[in-house]
Short mmCIF file of C-alpha atoms in Angstrom, two decimals:
data_model
loop_
_atom_site.label_atom_id
_atom_site.label_comp_id
_atom_site.label_asym_id
_atom_site.label_seq_id
_atom_site.Cartn_x
_atom_site.Cartn_y
_atom_site.Cartn_z
CA ALA A 1 -7.94 15.68 8.14
CA ASP A 2 -8.08 18.93 6.65
CA ARG A 3 -4.51 20.36 6.89
CA PRO A 4 -1.17 18.70 8.06
CA ASN A 5 -0.20 18.32 11.47
CA GLU A 6 -4.15 18.71 12.21
CA PHE A 7 -4.12 15.02 13.18
CA TRP A 8 -0.74 12.17 13.49
CA GLN A 9 -1.13 8.47 13.63
CA CYS A 10 1.68 6.82 15.08
CA ASP A 11 2.75 2.71 15.85
CA HIS A 12 4.83 0.58 15.89
CA LYS A 13 6.29 -2.27 13.48
CA GLN A 14 8.33 -5.60 13.75
CA LEU A 15 10.62 -6.15 10.65
CA ALA A 16 10.91 -9.43 8.91
CA VAL A 17 14.86 -8.26 9.38
CA PHE A 18 17.77 -9.47 11.75
CA CYS A 19 20.26 -6.90 12.89
CA SER A 20 22.81 -5.10 14.99
CA ASP A 21 23.17 -2.39 16.94
CA TYR A 22 26.18 -0.25 18.03
CA ARG A 23 26.76 -2.44 21.26
CA GLY A 24 27.02 -5.54 18.56
CA LYS A 25 23.46 -6.48 20.24
CA THR A 26 21.67 -9.05 17.71
CA GLY A 27 17.43 -8.78 17.16
CA LYS A 28 14.72 -8.56 14.64
CA LEU A 29 14.66 -4.65 13.89
CA TRP A 30 11.16 -2.67 14.74
CA ILE A 31 10.13 1.01 13.31
CA ALA A 32 8.03 3.37 15.28
CA ALA A 33 7.00 5.77 12.76
CA ILE A 34 4.02 8.75 12.13
CA ILE A 35 2.55 9.58 9.19
CA ASP A 36 1.02 12.51 8.70
CA ASP A 37 -3.52 11.91 8.62
CA TYR A 38 -3.60 14.85 5.31
CA SER A 39 -0.61 14.45 3.64
CA ARG A 40 0.61 11.42 4.40
CA ALA A 41 4.16 12.35 4.85
CA ILE A 42 6.33 10.96 7.32
CA PRO A 43 7.59 13.28 9.58
CA GLY A 44 9.49 11.03 11.80
CA TYR A 45 10.20 7.63 12.75
CA TYR A 46 12.72 5.52 15.15
CA LEU A 47 14.20 1.97 13.81
CA GLY A 48 15.76 0.23 16.53
CA ILE A 49 16.25 -3.66 17.75
CA GLU A 50 14.91 -2.46 21.21
CA PRO A 51 11.11 -3.40 21.91
CA PRO A 52 8.54 -0.51 21.50
CA ASN A 53 8.56 1.83 24.21
CA SER A 54 7.32 5.52 25.04
CA MET A 55 10.97 6.77 24.40
CA ARG A 56 11.05 5.34 21.13
CA VAL A 57 7.57 7.59 20.29
CA ALA A 58 9.16 10.50 21.75
CA ILE A 59 12.29 10.20 19.63
CA SER A 60 9.95 9.96 16.41
CA LEU A 61 7.89 13.21 17.33
CA ARG A 62 11.27 15.42 18.48
CA GLN A 63 12.78 14.12 14.41
CA GLY A 64 8.88 15.30 13.04
CA ILE A 65 8.63 18.01 14.70
CA TRP A 66 12.63 19.65 13.86
CA TYR A 67 12.84 20.48 10.61
CA LYS A 68 15.17 18.08 8.42
CA SER A 69 18.51 18.47 6.11
CA GLU A 70 17.29 16.49 3.21
CA PRO A 71 15.82 19.35 0.89
CA GLY A 72 12.94 15.98 0.00
CA TRP A 73 11.95 15.92 3.46
CA ILE A 74 9.93 18.90 4.20
CA ALA A 75 7.06 17.25 6.73
CA CYS A 76 7.20 19.03 10.25
CA GLY A 77 5.56 20.66 13.01
CA ILE A 78 3.88 20.04 16.11
CA PRO A 79 0.30 18.01 15.58
CA GLU A 80 -3.04 18.70 16.94
CA HIS A 81 -3.86 15.55 17.36
CA PHE A 82 -2.28 12.21 18.23
CA TYR A 83 -3.84 9.14 17.66
CA SER A 84 -2.39 5.65 18.73
CA ASP A 85 -3.30 2.38 19.75
CA HIS A 86 -4.03 2.10 22.90
CA GLY A 87 -0.76 0.27 23.74
CA PRO A 88 1.37 1.08 27.28
CA ASP A 89 3.91 3.09 25.76
CA PHE A 90 0.71 5.11 23.99
CA LYS A 91 -0.61 5.63 27.26
CA SER A 92 2.32 6.05 29.66
CA THR A 93 2.93 9.19 31.75
CA HIS A 94 5.76 10.58 30.34
CA MET A 95 3.58 10.89 26.51
CA GLU A 96 0.67 12.43 28.56
CA GLN A 97 3.85 14.75 29.43
CA VAL A 98 4.85 14.92 26.69
CA ALA A 99 1.49 16.19 25.01
CA ALA A 100 0.86 18.75 27.56
CA ASP A 101 4.31 20.26 27.19
CA LEU A 102 4.03 20.49 22.80
CA LYS A 103 -0.12 20.96 23.78
CA PHE A 104 -1.59 18.49 21.36
CA GLN A 105 -4.16 16.01 21.92
CA LEU A 106 -3.17 11.98 22.84
CA HIS A 107 -6.19 9.76 21.20
CA ASN A 108 -6.23 6.12 21.78
CA SER A 109 -8.29 3.29 19.77
CA VAL A 110 -10.98 1.32 20.75
CA VAL A 111 -9.56 -2.21 22.53
CA GLU A 112 -9.97 -4.30 19.35
CA GLU A 113 -11.02 -2.01 17.23
CA PRO A 114 -8.28 -0.61 14.49
CA GLN A 115 -10.38 1.31 12.35
CA GLY A 116 -8.41 4.64 12.48
CA ARG A 117 -5.57 3.32 12.38
CA GLY A 118 -4.98 2.30 8.57
CA LYS A 119 -3.07 4.81 6.97
CA ILE A 120 0.04 4.25 8.87
CA GLU A 121 -1.07 -0.03 9.13
CA ARG A 122 -1.10 0.98 5.40
CA PHE A 123 2.60 2.84 5.46
CA PHE A 124 3.93 -0.67 7.31
CA ARG A 125 2.84 -2.82 4.26
CA THR A 126 4.18 -0.37 1.74
CA VAL A 127 7.69 -0.43 3.80
CA ASN A 128 7.33 -4.43 3.60
CA SER A 129 6.24 -4.17 0.42
CA MET A 130 8.91 -1.74 -1.32
CA PHE A 131 11.82 -1.28 1.35
CA ILE A 132 12.31 -4.82 3.25
CA PRO A 133 12.96 -6.70 0.48
CA ASP A 134 15.91 -4.82 -1.37
CA ILE A 135 17.67 -4.68 2.28
CA LEU A 136 17.01 -8.49 2.59
CA ASN A 137 18.78 -8.82 -1.19
CA TRP A 138 21.67 -6.76 0.51
CA PRO A 139 25.28 -8.84 -0.69
CA SER A 140 26.07 -8.67 3.36
CA LYS A 141 24.17 -10.35 5.50
CA ASN A 142 26.05 -8.57 8.62
CA LEU A 143 23.44 -5.77 8.59
CA GLN A 144 23.64 -2.97 11.00
CA VAL A 145 20.95 -0.80 12.49
CA GLU A 146 23.01 2.26 11.88
CA GLN A 147 22.92 1.59 7.69
CA ILE A 148 19.38 0.33 7.26
CA ASP A 149 18.46 3.59 9.05
CA LYS A 150 20.20 5.02 6.44
CA ALA A 151 18.84 3.23 3.66
CA PHE A 152 15.75 3.68 5.39
CA ARG A 153 15.74 7.78 5.06
CA ARG A 154 17.09 8.22 1.57
CA TRP A 155 14.03 5.58 0.54
CA LEU A 156 11.90 7.53 1.85
CA VAL A 157 12.58 11.34 0.61
CA GLU A 158 13.65 10.11 -2.78
CA GLU A 159 11.10 6.91 -3.03
CA TYR A 160 8.24 7.14 -0.80
CA HIS A 161 7.96 11.01 -0.72
CA GLN A 162 8.22 11.45 -4.10
CA LYS A 163 5.05 9.25 -5.65
CA LYS A 164 1.51 11.15 -5.59
CA HIS A 165 -0.50 9.09 -3.11
CA SER A 166 -3.17 6.91 -5.25
CA GLU A 167 -6.37 8.33 -2.41
CA THR A 168 -5.27 10.95 -1.69
CA ASP A 169 -3.71 12.53 -5.25
CA MET A 170 -1.38 14.28 -3.92
CA PHE A 171 2.62 14.40 -2.96
CA SER A 172 3.23 13.46 0.93
CA ASN A 173 6.39 16.06 0.67
CA VAL A 174 3.39 18.59 1.12
CA SER A 175 4.10 21.26 3.77
#
């Protein structure tokens, strides 16, 4: 990408954390995240114990589009191109309608050829190595999605977006 919001990548990842949601339902934590190809900023994400679906992607997109209240989280806008894998949640009628309404193009990777999704996969590795160990060391073993989400947002804004990216030599909090 040559500029912010030209290409966004999105994917889901199940994390090695068990937690409970507001209903008391327990399960492994999932993240749906969007990364801006140009800046490596994360404009939107969703954390929950539900398996991936198009609604989680739409919630992440909504967050990515709007301005954030946190001063260090300035990534926002509407992508020109939205790149994901070929999962049913990304190829759904729902996502086609979202793309048509917001006037961006959907792109899906080729089956069994993950090239092009490396940036979002690299972000997930960063989450697993820099964020998840802190969560697993919390004194409380009764983890709640809401408290993890609050800690993740703080980590994203105060740590991830404040570090210079090794490949781009830029900070990911560019507009």
